Amino acid sequence: EGSLTVAELAKKLGREPSEIIKKLFMLGVMATINQDLDKDAIELICSDYGVEVEEKVTIDETNFETIEIVDAPEDLTERPPVVTIMGHVDHGKTTLLDAIRHSKVTEQEAGGITQHIGAYQVTVNGKKITFLDTPGHEAFTTMRARGAQVTDIVILVVAADDGVMPQTVEAINHAKAANVPIIVAINKMDKPEANPDRVMQELMEYNLVPEEWGGDTIFCKLSAKTKDGIDQLLEMILLVSEMEELKANPNRRAIGTVIEAKLDKGRGPVATLLVQAGTLKIGDPIVVGTTYGRVRAMVNDSGRRVKEAGPSMPVEITGLHDVPQAGDRFMVFEDEKKARQIGEARAQRQLQEQRSVKTRVSLDDLFEQI
Ligand code: GTP
Ligand code: MG
């Protein structure tokens, strides 16, 4: 806090209040012993005594999730949109991304079901777009919610032959909760049973009204299989992201979110991170969730080693002491010592929280038995 009374300031400086009052008088300020002094007056007196005023740090760095990133407008530059593909199981999300990326992820999936969040970056008309692929199976609600939280745009995939299904509705709710714009992709238009009008009608119930019907939701009819309509979808993504004016400061210590993490036999803990601001570099001291370390190696979505990752870029890193959790936040610190301190403090806090939950549970158990 910026204010102190004359008496409080005198005590802090180890002087008599009368001396302070005299000094203030010499400086042209009339003051009484219980008078509140403003920041300028305090600084003036302190500098007269040769004491440097240290601003109290009010930001709790162990709680870095809550730190608001404030950058000067001139430090901000355009960043790629983060686009999350959501929708009901088997409606063609991964196939759509395969078509966009010219990849064959679907073929490698067990039972043709996506079970994790995939993160990829593609370049369209010289502009990068980051895509997150989410699972549609009902068991993976948390992953969908997480995807919606880190995204700028949601692509809602609805199969034209199947229509709106439970996880379609769930995806809409996640997007709305995260306040993220939705682009609807009506997929499987190549199928003879395709009925896009039915899909559009069903979605009206959720306030997603196509522009051609007087609403303001962008609908793209396409086929991930034949690739018809995919170019238009990409154009729409670029259009919407332009309107969103997505920006970040690449010249700050990186901050972002864990997309997924695992323990690799050879490489140790491996985490896929989405950089949201700043630039992540090899060697950076980093705190991720409740663990920490130093970025040892970074690999991009096509398995190539990279030295740095800027805003909106997904990268896989090694060099952490432990495996973090998907959804954890990460932040780079000035040195390894600091990263360790913060990481350990966060781990400690989590342990205490877990213990207090356990105690509560066992007390409840106890009362139940009585
Ligand atoms: P989950 O990730 O498990 O939710 O599924 P998904 O939405 O990723 O669906 P996926 O891409 O795995 O496709 C499911 C099935 O639909 C596969 O057999 C695809 O070949 C098929 N499919 C996807 N898109 C199209 C399309 O445009 N036309 C046709 N005919 N089939 C498609
Ligand atoms: Mg999939």
Coordinates of C-alpha atoms and ligand atoms in Angstrom, one line a residue:
E1 CA 0.0 0.0 0.0
G2 CA 1.2 3.4 -0.9
S3 CA 0.3 5.4 2.3
L4 CA 1.8 5.7 5.8
T5 CA 1.2 8.2 8.6
V6 CA 4.1 10.4 9.7
A7 CA 4.4 8.3 12.9
E8 CA 4.5 5.0 11.0
L9 CA 7.1 6.3 8.6
A10 CA 9.2 7.7 11.5
K11 CA 9.1 4.3 13.2
K12 CA 10.2 2.5 9.9
L13 CA 13.1 4.9 9.5
G14 CA 14.0 4.8 13.2
R15 CA 13.6 8.6 13.6
E16 CA 11.5 10.8 15.8
P17 CA 8.2 11.9 14.3
S18 CA 9.1 15.5 15.1
E19 CA 12.2 15.2 12.9
I20 CA 10.1 13.9 10.0
I21 CA 7.6 16.8 10.5
K22 CA 10.5 19.2 10.4
K23 CA 11.9 17.7 7.3
L24 CA 8.6 17.8 5.6
F25 CA 8.2 21.5 6.6
M26 CA 11.6 22.2 4.9
L27 CA 10.3 20.4 1.8
G28 CA 7.3 22.7 1.8
V29 CA 4.8 20.1 3.2
M30 CA 2.8 20.9 6.4
A31 CA 2.0 17.7 8.3
T32 CA 0.8 16.5 11.6
I33 CA 1.9 13.2 13.3
N34 CA -1.2 11.2 12.3
Q35 CA -1.4 12.6 8.8
D36 CA -1.3 10.1 5.9
L37 CA 1.5 10.7 3.6
D38 CA 1.2 10.0 -0.1
K39 CA 3.7 7.9 -2.1
D40 CA 5.6 11.0 -3.4
A41 CA 6.1 12.5 0.1
I42 CA 7.2 9.1 1.4
E43 CA 9.7 8.8 -1.4
L44 CA 11.0 12.3 -0.9
I45 CA 11.7 11.7 2.8
C46 CA 13.2 8.4 2.2
S47 CA 15.6 9.7 -0.4
D48 CA 16.5 12.5 1.9
Y49 CA 17.6 9.8 4.4
G50 CA 19.3 7.8 1.6
V51 CA 16.8 5.0 1.9
E52 CA 15.5 3.3 -1.3
V53 CA 11.8 2.6 -1.3
E54 CA 11.2 -0.9 -2.4
E55 CA 7.7 -1.6 -3.9
K56 CA 6.2 -4.5 -2.2
V57 CA 5.6 -7.4 -4.6
T58 CA 2.0 -8.2 -4.4
I59 CA 2.0 -10.8 -7.2
D60 CA 2.2 -14.4 -5.8
E61 CA 4.4 -16.1 -8.4
T62 CA 3.5 -19.5 -7.2
N63 CA 0.0 -18.8 -8.3
F64 CA 1.0 -17.8 -11.8
E65 CA -2.3 -18.9 -13.3
T66 CA -3.8 -15.8 -11.9
I67 CA -1.1 -13.4 -13.2
E68 CA -2.7 -11.2 -15.8
I69 CA -0.5 -10.9 -18.9
V70 CA -0.2 -7.2 -19.6
D71 CA 1.8 -6.1 -22.6
A72 CA 2.2 -2.7 -24.1
P73 CA 0.2 -2.5 -27.4
E74 CA 3.4 -1.9 -29.4
D75 CA 4.8 -5.2 -28.1
L76 CA 1.9 -7.2 -29.5
T77 CA 2.1 -9.0 -32.8
E78 CA -0.4 -11.1 -34.7
R79 CA -0.4 -14.8 -33.6
P80 CA -2.0 -17.8 -35.3
P81 CA -5.5 -18.8 -34.2
V82 CA -5.9 -21.9 -32.1
V83 CA -8.8 -23.9 -33.6
T84 CA -10.4 -26.8 -31.8
I85 CA -12.3 -29.5 -33.7
M86 CA -15.2 -30.8 -31.7
G87 CA -18.2 -33.0 -32.3
H88 CA -19.9 -36.3 -31.8
V89 CA -17.9 -39.6 -32.0
D90 CA -17.3 -40.8 -35.6
H91 CA -18.6 -37.6 -37.2
G92 CA -15.2 -37.2 -39.0
K93 CA -13.1 -34.8 -36.9
T94 CA -9.8 -36.6 -37.3
T95 CA -10.5 -37.4 -41.0
L96 CA -11.2 -33.7 -41.6
L97 CA -7.8 -32.8 -39.9
D98 CA -6.1 -35.5 -42.0
A99 CA -7.5 -33.9 -45.1
I100 CA -6.3 -30.5 -44.1
R101 CA -2.9 -31.8 -43.1
H102 CA -2.5 -34.4 -45.8
S103 CA -1.8 -36.9 -43.0
K104 CA -3.2 -40.3 -42.0
V105 CA -3.7 -40.1 -38.3
T106 CA -7.1 -42.0 -38.4
E107 CA -5.4 -45.1 -39.8
Q108 CA -3.2 -45.3 -36.7
E109 CA -6.0 -44.9 -34.2
A110 CA -7.0 -48.0 -32.1
G111 CA -10.6 -48.9 -33.2
G112 CA -10.8 -45.6 -35.1
I113 CA -11.4 -43.7 -31.9
T114 CA -9.5 -40.7 -30.9
Q115 CA -8.4 -40.9 -27.2
H116 CA -6.3 -37.9 -26.7
I117 CA -5.9 -34.3 -27.9
G118 CA -3.8 -33.9 -31.0
A119 CA -2.1 -30.6 -31.7
Y120 CA -0.9 -29.6 -35.1
Q121 CA 0.0 -26.5 -37.1
V122 CA -0.7 -25.9 -40.8
T123 CA 0.1 -23.1 -43.1
V124 CA -2.8 -21.8 -45.3
N125 CA -2.1 -18.9 -47.7
G126 CA 1.0 -18.2 -45.8
K127 CA -0.8 -18.0 -42.5
K128 CA -0.4 -20.5 -39.7
I129 CA -3.3 -22.1 -38.0
T130 CA -3.0 -24.3 -34.9
F131 CA -5.5 -27.2 -34.7
L132 CA -6.5 -29.2 -31.7
D133 CA -8.3 -32.5 -32.4
T134 CA -10.5 -33.7 -29.6
P135 CA -12.1 -37.1 -29.0
G136 CA -15.8 -37.4 -29.6
H137 CA -16.4 -40.4 -27.4
E138 CA -18.6 -39.6 -24.4
A139 CA -16.0 -40.7 -21.9
F140 CA -13.7 -37.7 -22.7
T141 CA -15.7 -34.8 -21.5
T142 CA -12.7 -33.2 -19.6
M143 CA -10.6 -33.3 -22.7
R144 CA -13.3 -31.5 -24.7
A145 CA -13.7 -28.9 -22.0
R146 CA -10.0 -28.3 -21.9
G147 CA -9.8 -28.0 -25.6
A148 CA -12.5 -25.3 -25.5
Q149 CA -10.7 -23.4 -22.8
V150 CA -7.5 -22.8 -24.7
T151 CA -9.0 -22.2 -28.1
D152 CA -9.9 -19.1 -30.2
I153 CA -12.4 -20.8 -32.5
V154 CA -14.4 -24.1 -32.3
I155 CA -15.1 -26.1 -35.5
L156 CA -18.2 -28.1 -34.7
V157 CA -18.3 -31.1 -36.9
V158 CA -21.7 -32.6 -37.5
A159 CA -22.2 -35.6 -39.9
A160 CA -24.8 -34.8 -42.5
D161 CA -26.2 -38.3 -42.3
D162 CA -26.4 -38.5 -38.5
G163 CA -27.4 -35.0 -37.3
V164 CA -27.1 -33.4 -33.9
M165 CA -26.1 -36.0 -31.2
P166 CA -25.3 -35.8 -27.5
Q167 CA -21.7 -34.8 -27.8
T168 CA -22.6 -32.3 -30.5
V169 CA -24.7 -30.6 -27.8
E170 CA -21.9 -31.0 -25.3
A171 CA -19.4 -29.4 -27.6
I172 CA -21.8 -26.4 -28.2
N173 CA -22.0 -26.0 -24.4
H174 CA -18.3 -26.1 -23.9
A175 CA -17.8 -23.5 -26.6
K176 CA -20.5 -21.2 -25.2
A177 CA -19.1 -21.6 -21.6
A178 CA -15.6 -20.6 -23.0
N179 CA -17.2 -17.7 -25.0
V180 CA -15.6 -19.0 -28.2
P181 CA -17.1 -18.5 -31.7
I182 CA -18.3 -21.6 -33.5
I183 CA -18.0 -22.5 -37.1
V184 CA -20.2 -25.4 -38.1
A185 CA -18.8 -28.0 -40.5
I186 CA -21.5 -30.2 -41.9
N187 CA -19.4 -33.3 -42.9
K188 CA -20.0 -36.4 -45.0
M189 CA -21.8 -34.5 -47.7
D190 CA -20.7 -37.2 -50.1
K191 CA -23.0 -39.7 -48.5
P192 CA -26.3 -40.3 -50.3
E193 CA -28.2 -40.0 -47.0
A194 CA -26.7 -36.6 -46.3
N195 CA -29.3 -34.2 -45.1
P196 CA -27.7 -30.8 -44.3
D197 CA -31.0 -29.0 -44.0
R198 CA -31.9 -31.3 -41.1
V199 CA -28.6 -30.5 -39.4
M200 CA -29.2 -26.7 -39.8
Q201 CA -32.7 -27.1 -38.4
E202 CA -31.6 -29.1 -35.4
L203 CA -28.9 -26.5 -34.6
M204 CA -31.4 -23.6 -34.6
E205 CA -32.5 -25.0 -31.3
Y206 CA -29.1 -24.1 -29.9
N207 CA -29.1 -20.6 -31.4
L208 CA -26.7 -21.6 -34.3
V209 CA -28.6 -20.0 -37.2
P210 CA -26.9 -20.1 -40.6
E211 CA -26.3 -16.8 -42.5
E212 CA -28.5 -18.0 -45.4
W213 CA -31.4 -18.2 -42.9
G214 CA -30.8 -14.8 -41.4
G215 CA -28.5 -15.8 -38.6
D216 CA -24.8 -15.1 -38.0
T217 CA -23.3 -18.6 -37.7
I218 CA -20.9 -19.7 -40.4
F219 CA -21.9 -23.1 -41.9
C220 CA -19.6 -25.0 -44.2
K221 CA -20.9 -28.1 -46.1
L222 CA -18.0 -30.4 -46.9
S223 CA -16.7 -33.9 -47.2
A224 CA -13.5 -34.9 -45.4
K225 CA -13.4 -37.9 -47.6
T226 CA -13.6 -36.2 -51.0
K227 CA -12.1 -33.0 -49.6
D228 CA -14.9 -31.0 -51.2
G229 CA -15.5 -27.7 -49.3
I230 CA -12.4 -27.8 -47.2
D231 CA -10.8 -24.8 -48.9
Q232 CA -13.9 -22.7 -48.0
L233 CA -13.7 -23.9 -44.4
L234 CA -10.1 -22.8 -44.2
E235 CA -10.9 -19.4 -45.7
M236 CA -13.7 -19.0 -43.1
I237 CA -11.2 -19.9 -40.3
L238 CA -8.8 -17.2 -41.5
L239 CA -11.7 -14.7 -41.8
V240 CA -13.0 -15.3 -38.3
S241 CA -9.5 -15.2 -36.8
E242 CA -8.8 -11.9 -38.5
M243 CA -11.9 -10.5 -36.9
E244 CA -10.8 -11.7 -33.5
E245 CA -7.5 -9.7 -33.9
L246 CA -5.5 -12.4 -32.1
K247 CA -2.3 -11.0 -30.7
A248 CA 0.5 -11.9 -28.3
N249 CA 3.9 -10.6 -27.2
P250 CA 6.5 -13.0 -28.5
N251 CA 9.3 -11.2 -26.6
R252 CA 8.5 -12.3 -23.1
R253 CA 9.1 -15.4 -21.0
A254 CA 6.7 -18.1 -22.3
I255 CA 3.5 -19.0 -20.7
G256 CA 0.9 -21.5 -21.8
T257 CA -1.0 -24.8 -21.1
V258 CA -0.2 -28.5 -21.2
I259 CA -2.1 -30.3 -23.9
E260 CA -1.0 -33.7 -22.9
A261 CA 1.9 -35.4 -21.0
K262 CA 3.3 -38.9 -20.5
L263 CA 6.3 -40.8 -19.2
D264 CA 8.5 -42.0 -22.0
K265 CA 10.7 -45.0 -21.3
G266 CA 13.8 -43.5 -22.9
R267 CA 13.2 -39.7 -22.7
G268 CA 11.5 -39.5 -19.3
P269 CA 8.6 -37.1 -18.8
V270 CA 7.4 -35.7 -22.1
A271 CA 4.8 -32.9 -22.3
T272 CA 3.0 -31.3 -25.3
L273 CA 2.7 -27.6 -24.5
L274 CA 0.7 -24.9 -26.2
V275 CA 2.6 -21.6 -26.0
Q276 CA 0.1 -18.9 -25.5
A277 CA 2.4 -15.9 -25.0
G278 CA 6.1 -15.3 -25.3
T279 CA 8.6 -17.6 -26.8
L280 CA 9.7 -20.9 -25.3
K281 CA 13.4 -21.7 -25.9
I282 CA 15.7 -24.6 -25.3
G283 CA 17.4 -24.2 -21.9
D284 CA 14.5 -22.2 -20.4
P285 CA 13.9 -22.9 -16.7
I286 CA 10.2 -23.8 -16.5
V287 CA 7.5 -24.6 -14.0
V288 CA 4.8 -26.9 -15.4
G289 CA 1.8 -27.6 -13.0
T290 CA 3.5 -28.8 -9.9
T291 CA 6.7 -29.9 -11.5
Y292 CA 9.7 -28.0 -13.0
G293 CA 12.8 -28.4 -15.0
R294 CA 14.8 -27.0 -17.9
V295 CA 13.7 -27.4 -21.5
R296 CA 16.1 -30.0 -22.8
A297 CA 14.7 -30.7 -26.3
M298 CA 11.8 -29.4 -28.3
V299 CA 10.0 -31.2 -31.1
N300 CA 7.3 -29.8 -33.4
D301 CA 4.1 -31.6 -34.6
S302 CA 5.9 -33.2 -37.4
G303 CA 8.6 -34.6 -35.2
R304 CA 11.3 -32.1 -36.1
R305 CA 13.6 -30.6 -33.5
V306 CA 13.1 -26.9 -33.0
K307 CA 15.0 -24.4 -30.9
E308 CA 12.1 -22.2 -30.0
A309 CA 8.3 -22.0 -30.1
G310 CA 6.4 -18.7 -30.3
P311 CA 2.7 -17.9 -29.5
S312 CA 0.1 -20.5 -30.5
M313 CA 2.7 -23.1 -31.4
P314 CA 2.4 -26.6 -29.9
V315 CA 5.6 -28.3 -29.0
E316 CA 6.7 -31.5 -27.2
I317 CA 9.3 -30.9 -24.6
T318 CA 11.6 -33.0 -22.4
G319 CA 13.6 -32.0 -19.4
L320 CA 10.9 -32.0 -16.6
H321 CA 11.4 -33.8 -13.3
D322 CA 8.0 -35.3 -13.3
V323 CA 5.0 -35.8 -15.6
P324 CA 2.6 -32.9 -15.4
Q325 CA -1.2 -33.1 -16.0
A326 CA -3.1 -32.2 -19.1
G327 CA -4.6 -28.8 -18.6
D328 CA -1.8 -27.6 -16.2
R329 CA -0.4 -24.2 -16.9
F330 CA 3.3 -23.5 -17.4
M331 CA 5.5 -20.5 -17.1
V332 CA 9.2 -19.8 -17.7
F333 CA 11.2 -18.2 -14.9
E334 CA 14.5 -16.3 -14.8
D335 CA 16.7 -19.1 -13.5
E336 CA 16.6 -22.7 -12.5
K337 CA 16.7 -22.0 -8.8
K338 CA 13.6 -19.9 -9.0
A339 CA 11.8 -22.5 -11.1
R340 CA 12.6 -25.1 -8.5
Q341 CA 11.4 -22.9 -5.6
I342 CA 8.2 -22.2 -7.3
G343 CA 7.7 -25.7 -8.5
E344 CA 8.3 -27.2 -5.1
A345 CA 6.0 -24.6 -3.4
R346 CA 3.3 -25.5 -5.8
A347 CA 3.8 -29.3 -5.2
Q348 CA 3.7 -28.7 -1.5
R349 CA 0.5 -26.7 -1.7
Q350 CA -1.1 -29.4 -3.7
L351 CA -0.1 -32.0 -1.2
Q352 CA -1.6 -29.9 1.6
E353 CA -4.8 -29.5 -0.4
Q354 CA -5.1 -33.2 -1.0
R355 CA -4.4 -34.0 2.7
S356 CA -7.1 -31.6 3.8
V357 CA -9.6 -33.2 1.4
K358 CA -8.7 -36.6 2.7
T359 CA -9.1 -35.6 6.3
R360 CA -12.5 -34.2 5.5
V361 CA -13.5 -37.4 3.8
S362 CA -12.4 -39.6 6.7
L363 CA -14.2 -37.4 9.2
D364 CA -17.4 -37.9 7.1
D365 CA -16.7 -41.7 7.2
L366 CA -16.4 -41.5 10.9
F367 CA -19.6 -39.8 11.4
E368 CA -21.4 -42.2 9.1
Q369 CA -20.2 -45.1 11.3
I370 CA -21.5 -43.4 14.5
Ligands
GTP1 P1 -13.7 -39.7 -32.8 O1 -12.4 -39.0 -32.7 O2 -13.5 -41.1 -32.2 O3 -14.7 -39.0 -32.1 O4 -14.1 -39.9 -34.3 P2 -13.9 -38.7 -35.4 O5 -14.9 -37.7 -35.3 O6 -12.5 -38.3 -35.4 O7 -14.2 -39.6 -36.7 P3 -13.1 -40.2 -37.8 O8 -12.4 -39.1 -38.5 O9 -12.3 -41.2 -37.1 O10 -14.1 -40.8 -38.8 C1 -15.1 -41.8 -38.5 C2 -15.5 -42.6 -39.7 O11 -16.2 -41.7 -40.6 C3 -14.3 -43.1 -40.5 O12 -14.6 -44.4 -41.0 C4 -14.1 -42.1 -41.7 O13 -13.6 -42.7 -42.8 C5 -15.6 -41.7 -41.9 N1 -15.7 -40.4 -42.5 C6 -15.1 -39.3 -42.1 N2 -15.4 -38.2 -42.9 C7 -16.1 -38.7 -43.9 C8 -16.7 -38.1 -45.0 O14 -16.7 -36.9 -45.3 N3 -17.5 -39.0 -45.8 C9 -17.6 -40.3 -45.6 N4 -18.3 -41.0 -46.4 N5 -17.0 -40.9 -44.5 C10 -16.3 -40.1 -43.6
MG2 MG -11.0 -38.5 -34.1

